[in-house]
Amino acid sequence: DAKTTQPTSMDCAEGRAANLPCNHSTISGNEYVYWYRQIHSQGPQYIIHGLKNNETNEMASLIITEDRKSSTLILPHATLRDTAVYYCIVRGTASKLTFGTGTRLQVTL
Amino acid sequence: NAGVMQNPRHLVRRRGQEARLRCSPMKGHSHVYWYRQLPEEGLKFMVYLQKENIIDESGMPKERFSAEFPKEGPSILRIQQVVRGDSAAYFCASSPPGGGKNTEAFFGQGTRLTVV
């Protein structure tokens, strides 16, 4: 599965949109981009995934560039409860999810 | 529809004892993944199972660790002769039949193993 690169940490003001970038320049055509988050020491929480089209659900939006080499997770109105480590994962034929170090998002008042 | 259930949530074992961690997947899910998270570290894949089959055990330590997912009942991660370095949070995830790259995997809340 392709490797991903994410910033180590980001801050976001409560109520503002949080835009979390992810680089996956070696992604293959049949690999999906997944986003999970881990709040404190809880179990990882599924957020969203996509192949090449932009996706939106009740939690977030996923924007994948046309060349698929990068993507952005958007939390439209961040709250304090969105403070977590966010993981961008490229998932291919191996099926397993390989977690990197993620981005630590701190939402502040 | 209940989520992925792991038990116990906390487990304390003395060095040399056995630890058994249980994972009940979501209803209808037939694929299970186990992960380990050492203190202040990331999640590391251990093993991927389907009912009665181990599909990928590339992350399992060669000794003392085993996993099963029987036809009936929960998936079990078994650690024999535990050592202090086994102290970690162990997470299980499940996904529906198919289990491929286009199916979400949902995680349980984990079992925190402490070896004393």
mmCIF file of C-alpha atoms in Angstrom:
data_model
loop_
_atom_site.group_PDB
_atom_site.id
_atom_site.type_symbol
_atom_site.label_atom_id
_atom_site.label_comp_id
_atom_site.label_asym_id
_atom_site.label_seq_id
_atom_site.Cartn_x
_atom_site.Cartn_y
_atom_site.Cartn_z
ATOM 1 C CA ASP A 1 0.000 0.000 0.000
ATOM 2 C CA ALA A 2 1.153 3.529 -0.766
ATOM 3 C CA LYS A 3 2.752 5.646 1.913
ATOM 4 C CA THR A 4 1.173 8.874 3.139
ATOM 5 C CA THR A 5 2.636 12.105 4.471
ATOM 6 C CA GLN A 6 0.734 14.339 6.894
ATOM 7 C CA PRO A 7 1.706 17.360 8.976
ATOM 8 C CA THR A 8 2.535 16.420 12.532
ATOM 9 C CA SER A 9 0.122 18.864 14.090
ATOM 10 C CA MET A 10 -2.409 21.569 13.283
ATOM 11 C CA ASP A 11 -4.519 24.036 15.191
ATOM 12 C CA CYS A 12 -8.007 25.184 14.344
ATOM 13 C CA ALA A 13 -10.347 27.653 16.000
ATOM 14 C CA GLU A 14 -13.682 26.289 17.108
ATOM 15 C CA GLY A 15 -16.390 26.943 14.555
ATOM 16 C CA ARG A 16 -13.951 27.272 11.686
ATOM 17 C CA ALA A 17 -13.311 24.682 9.013
ATOM 18 C CA ALA A 18 -10.414 22.326 9.650
ATOM 19 C CA ASN A 19 -8.577 21.354 6.483
ATOM 20 C CA LEU A 20 -6.234 18.421 6.966
ATOM 21 C CA PRO A 21 -3.906 17.668 4.034
ATOM 22 C CA CYS A 22 -2.435 14.347 3.036
ATOM 23 C CA ASN A 23 0.118 13.528 0.392
ATOM 24 C CA HIS A 24 0.026 10.117 -1.260
ATOM 25 C CA SER A 25 2.037 10.641 -4.408
ATOM 26 C CA THR A 26 2.701 6.933 -4.988
ATOM 27 C CA ILE A 27 -0.946 5.876 -4.851
ATOM 28 C CA SER A 28 -2.036 3.274 -7.395
ATOM 29 C CA GLY A 29 -5.133 3.482 -9.512
ATOM 30 C CA ASN A 30 -7.098 0.964 -7.487
ATOM 31 C CA GLU A 31 -6.159 2.161 -4.007
ATOM 32 C CA TYR A 32 -8.628 4.004 -1.808
ATOM 33 C CA VAL A 33 -7.969 6.927 0.524
ATOM 34 C CA TYR A 34 -9.353 6.421 4.034
ATOM 35 C CA TRP A 35 -9.521 8.784 6.980
ATOM 36 C CA TYR A 36 -9.798 7.715 10.598
ATOM 37 C CA ARG A 37 -9.359 9.598 13.820
ATOM 38 C CA GLN A 38 -8.425 8.591 17.327
ATOM 39 C CA ILE A 39 -9.696 10.679 20.185
ATOM 40 C CA HIS A 40 -7.421 10.358 23.188
ATOM 41 C CA SER A 41 -6.919 6.623 23.646
ATOM 42 C CA GLN A 42 -10.239 5.458 22.261
ATOM 43 C CA GLY A 43 -10.633 3.093 19.339
ATOM 44 C CA PRO A 44 -10.067 4.649 15.917
ATOM 45 C CA GLN A 45 -13.202 6.092 14.391
ATOM 46 C CA TYR A 46 -13.958 5.764 10.705
ATOM 47 C CA ILE A 47 -14.587 9.133 9.043
ATOM 48 C CA ILE A 48 -14.758 8.770 5.284
ATOM 49 C CA HIS A 49 -13.132 7.152 2.279
ATOM 50 C CA GLY A 50 -12.964 7.624 -1.478
ATOM 51 C CA LEU A 51 -11.333 6.510 -4.695
ATOM 52 C CA LYS A 52 -11.231 9.512 -7.002
ATOM 53 C CA ASN A 53 -14.437 11.481 -6.609
ATOM 54 C CA ASN A 54 -14.997 13.900 -3.791
ATOM 55 C CA GLU A 55 -17.051 12.446 -0.985
ATOM 56 C CA THR A 56 -19.187 13.963 1.747
ATOM 57 C CA ASN A 57 -20.974 12.495 4.721
ATOM 58 C CA GLU A 58 -22.368 13.785 7.987
ATOM 59 C CA MET A 59 -18.935 14.055 9.525
ATOM 60 C CA ALA A 60 -16.678 15.452 6.841
ATOM 61 C CA SER A 61 -15.804 16.019 3.206
ATOM 62 C CA LEU A 62 -12.969 14.388 1.331
ATOM 63 C CA ILE A 63 -11.415 16.232 -1.569
ATOM 64 C CA ILE A 64 -9.093 14.172 -3.777
ATOM 65 C CA THR A 65 -7.015 15.938 -6.408
ATOM 66 C CA GLU A 66 -7.491 14.971 -10.010
ATOM 67 C CA ASP A 67 -4.106 13.231 -10.177
ATOM 68 C CA ARG A 68 -4.975 11.496 -6.855
ATOM 69 C CA LYS A 69 -1.574 12.340 -5.401
ATOM 70 C CA SER A 70 -3.028 14.261 -2.498
ATOM 71 C CA SER A 71 -6.253 14.770 -0.608
ATOM 72 C CA THR A 72 -7.787 17.022 2.015
ATOM 73 C CA LEU A 73 -10.161 16.117 4.811
ATOM 74 C CA ILE A 74 -12.483 18.965 5.688
ATOM 75 C CA LEU A 75 -14.333 19.243 8.969
ATOM 76 C CA PRO A 76 -16.697 22.098 8.123
ATOM 77 C CA HIS A 77 -17.300 23.455 11.629
ATOM 78 C CA ALA A 78 -14.730 22.132 14.044
ATOM 79 C CA THR A 79 -15.669 21.726 17.692
ATOM 80 C CA LEU A 80 -13.570 20.956 20.752
ATOM 81 C CA ARG A 81 -14.702 17.345 20.451
ATOM 82 C CA ASP A 82 -12.916 17.095 17.112
ATOM 83 C CA THR A 83 -9.560 17.352 18.864
ATOM 84 C CA ALA A 84 -7.890 14.078 17.908
ATOM 85 C CA VAL A 85 -5.180 12.432 15.855
ATOM 86 C CA TYR A 86 -6.309 12.129 12.244
ATOM 87 C CA TYR A 87 -4.941 9.361 10.059
ATOM 88 C CA CYS A 88 -4.864 9.359 6.277
ATOM 89 C CA ILE A 89 -4.477 5.815 4.960
ATOM 90 C CA VAL A 90 -4.131 4.433 1.478
ATOM 91 C CA ARG A 91 -5.717 1.031 1.267
ATOM 92 C CA GLY A 92 -5.095 -1.386 -1.520
ATOM 93 C CA THR A 93 -5.348 -5.056 -2.207
ATOM 94 C CA ALA A 94 -3.784 -6.000 1.120
ATOM 95 C CA SER A 95 -7.072 -4.986 2.814
ATOM 96 C CA LYS A 96 -5.422 -4.148 6.100
ATOM 97 C CA LEU A 97 -5.261 -0.515 7.186
ATOM 98 C CA THR A 98 -1.712 0.682 7.782
ATOM 99 C CA PHE A 99 -1.631 3.593 10.205
ATOM 100 C CA GLY A 100 1.107 6.217 10.083
ATOM 101 C CA THR A 101 1.762 8.908 12.647
ATOM 102 C CA GLY A 102 -1.186 11.082 11.628
ATOM 103 C CA THR A 103 -1.926 14.737 12.292
ATOM 104 C CA ARG A 104 -2.676 15.874 15.789
ATOM 105 C CA LEU A 105 -5.504 18.411 15.433
ATOM 106 C CA GLN A 106 -6.034 20.758 18.333
ATOM 107 C CA VAL A 107 -9.285 22.706 18.245
ATOM 108 C CA THR A 108 -9.167 25.797 20.425
ATOM 109 C CA LEU A 109 -11.697 28.302 21.733
ATOM 110 C CA ASN B 1 -26.824 -2.630 15.650
ATOM 111 C CA ALA B 2 -24.177 -2.875 18.316
ATOM 112 C CA GLY B 3 -20.665 -1.894 17.405
ATOM 113 C CA VAL B 4 -17.536 -3.976 17.741
ATOM 114 C CA MET B 5 -17.382 -5.286 21.284
ATOM 115 C CA GLN B 6 -14.127 -6.039 22.992
ATOM 116 C CA ASN B 7 -13.710 -7.556 26.399
ATOM 117 C CA PRO B 8 -12.387 -7.205 28.869
ATOM 118 C CA ARG B 9 -11.760 -3.467 28.607
ATOM 119 C CA HIS B 10 -8.928 -3.729 31.102
ATOM 120 C CA LEU B 11 -6.847 -6.781 31.873
ATOM 121 C CA VAL B 12 -4.050 -7.163 34.396
ATOM 122 C CA ARG B 13 -1.767 -10.153 34.185
ATOM 123 C CA ARG B 14 1.372 -11.165 36.021
ATOM 124 C CA ARG B 15 4.463 -11.978 34.005
ATOM 125 C CA GLY B 16 4.266 -15.518 32.699
ATOM 126 C CA GLN B 17 0.472 -15.742 32.707
ATOM 127 C CA GLU B 18 -1.749 -16.010 29.663
ATOM 128 C CA ALA B 19 -3.925 -13.210 28.335
ATOM 129 C CA ARG B 20 -7.057 -13.837 26.272
ATOM 130 C CA LEU B 21 -8.633 -10.897 24.505
ATOM 131 C CA ARG B 22 -12.039 -11.237 22.890
ATOM 132 C CA CYS B 23 -13.558 -9.406 19.979
ATOM 133 C CA SER B 24 -17.165 -9.720 18.830
ATOM 134 C CA PRO B 25 -17.519 -8.162 15.391
ATOM 135 C CA MET B 26 -20.482 -6.126 14.288
ATOM 136 C CA LYS B 27 -23.500 -8.149 13.255
ATOM 137 C CA GLY B 28 -23.037 -9.551 9.788
ATOM 138 C CA HIS B 29 -19.301 -8.861 9.702
ATOM 139 C CA SER B 30 -17.051 -11.788 8.894
ATOM 140 C CA HIS B 31 -13.645 -10.088 8.775
ATOM 141 C CA VAL B 32 -11.631 -9.186 11.831
ATOM 142 C CA TYR B 33 -8.392 -7.243 12.241
ATOM 143 C CA TRP B 34 -6.267 -6.955 15.370
ATOM 144 C CA TYR B 35 -3.989 -4.002 16.125
ATOM 145 C CA ARG B 36 -1.664 -3.158 18.977
ATOM 146 C CA GLN B 37 -0.852 0.303 20.279
ATOM 147 C CA LEU B 38 2.052 0.652 22.642
ATOM 148 C CA PRO B 39 2.011 3.638 25.005
ATOM 149 C CA GLU B 40 2.611 6.881 23.112
ATOM 150 C CA GLU B 41 2.990 5.026 19.817
ATOM 151 C CA GLY B 42 0.936 4.397 16.698
ATOM 152 C CA LEU B 43 -1.355 1.536 15.795
ATOM 153 C CA LYS B 44 0.426 -1.505 14.452
ATOM 154 C CA PHE B 45 -1.347 -4.160 12.425
ATOM 155 C CA MET B 46 -1.098 -7.653 13.837
ATOM 156 C CA VAL B 47 -3.410 -10.069 12.062
ATOM 157 C CA TYR B 48 -6.361 -10.259 9.669
ATOM 158 C CA LEU B 49 -8.819 -13.131 9.933
ATOM 159 C CA GLN B 50 -11.947 -14.322 8.240
ATOM 160 C CA LYS B 51 -14.177 -16.952 9.751
ATOM 161 C CA GLU B 52 -11.957 -19.966 10.507
ATOM 162 C CA ASN B 53 -9.067 -18.615 8.411
ATOM 163 C CA ILE B 54 -6.014 -16.474 9.010
ATOM 164 C CA ILE B 55 -5.558 -14.284 5.958
ATOM 165 C CA ASP B 56 -2.593 -12.131 6.937
ATOM 166 C CA GLU B 57 -0.516 -12.557 10.065
ATOM 167 C CA SER B 58 2.443 -10.519 8.911
ATOM 168 C CA GLY B 59 2.319 -8.315 12.017
ATOM 169 C CA MET B 60 2.119 -11.056 14.606
ATOM 170 C CA PRO B 61 5.153 -11.701 16.786
ATOM 171 C CA LYS B 62 6.587 -15.100 15.939
ATOM 172 C CA GLU B 63 6.242 -16.493 19.424
ATOM 173 C CA ARG B 64 3.639 -16.464 22.199
ATOM 174 C CA PHE B 65 0.937 -14.733 20.126
ATOM 175 C CA SER B 66 -1.909 -16.467 18.336
ATOM 176 C CA ALA B 67 -5.306 -15.512 16.991
ATOM 177 C CA GLU B 68 -8.407 -17.339 15.930
ATOM 178 C CA PHE B 69 -11.846 -16.526 14.607
ATOM 179 C CA PRO B 70 -14.008 -19.637 14.915
ATOM 180 C CA LYS B 71 -17.173 -20.314 13.006
ATOM 181 C CA GLU B 72 -19.180 -19.528 16.110
ATOM 182 C CA GLY B 73 -18.215 -17.036 18.770
ATOM 183 C CA PRO B 74 -15.821 -14.138 19.065
ATOM 184 C CA SER B 75 -12.332 -13.742 17.710
ATOM 185 C CA ILE B 76 -9.669 -14.434 20.324
ATOM 186 C CA LEU B 77 -6.190 -12.953 20.558
ATOM 187 C CA ARG B 78 -4.114 -15.090 22.877
ATOM 188 C CA ILE B 79 -0.815 -14.077 24.419
ATOM 189 C CA GLN B 80 1.049 -16.761 26.277
ATOM 190 C CA GLN B 81 3.643 -16.145 28.978
ATOM 191 C CA VAL B 82 3.129 -12.401 28.954
ATOM 192 C CA VAL B 83 6.033 -10.040 29.525
ATOM 193 C CA ARG B 84 6.040 -6.380 30.543
ATOM 194 C CA GLY B 85 6.611 -5.348 26.933
ATOM 195 C CA ASP B 86 3.196 -6.783 26.007
ATOM 196 C CA SER B 87 1.522 -4.006 27.993
ATOM 197 C CA ALA B 88 -0.450 -2.091 25.404
ATOM 198 C CA ALA B 89 -3.906 -1.333 24.061
ATOM 199 C CA TYR B 90 -5.176 -4.010 21.704
ATOM 200 C CA PHE B 91 -7.821 -2.975 19.218
ATOM 201 C CA CYS B 92 -10.012 -5.090 17.047
ATOM 202 C CA ALA B 93 -11.835 -3.976 13.909
ATOM 203 C CA SER B 94 -14.433 -5.717 11.778
ATOM 204 C CA SER B 95 -15.718 -5.328 8.246
ATOM 205 C CA PRO B 96 -18.503 -6.930 6.224
ATOM 206 C CA PRO B 97 -18.169 -9.868 3.830
ATOM 207 C CA GLY B 98 -16.001 -8.861 0.936
ATOM 208 C CA GLY B 99 -13.743 -7.067 3.355
ATOM 209 C CA GLY B 100 -11.854 -5.455 0.557
ATOM 210 C CA LYS B 101 -10.438 -2.045 0.072
ATOM 211 C CA ASN B 102 -13.847 -0.440 -0.480
ATOM 212 C CA THR B 103 -15.441 -1.569 2.783
ATOM 213 C CA GLU B 104 -15.221 0.365 6.016
ATOM 214 C CA ALA B 105 -13.638 -1.278 9.018
ATOM 215 C CA PHE B 106 -15.055 -0.316 12.404
ATOM 216 C CA PHE B 107 -13.030 -0.473 15.573
ATOM 217 C CA GLY B 108 -13.862 -1.493 19.100
ATOM 218 C CA GLN B 109 -12.833 0.459 22.189
ATOM 219 C CA GLY B 110 -9.897 -1.786 22.869
ATOM 220 C CA THR B 111 -8.523 -3.917 25.669
ATOM 221 C CA ARG B 112 -5.837 -2.355 27.795
ATOM 222 C CA LEU B 113 -3.438 -5.025 28.934
ATOM 223 C CA THR B 114 -1.146 -4.317 31.843
ATOM 224 C CA VAL B 115 1.526 -6.833 32.743
ATOM 225 C CA VAL B 116 2.848 -6.542 36.278
#
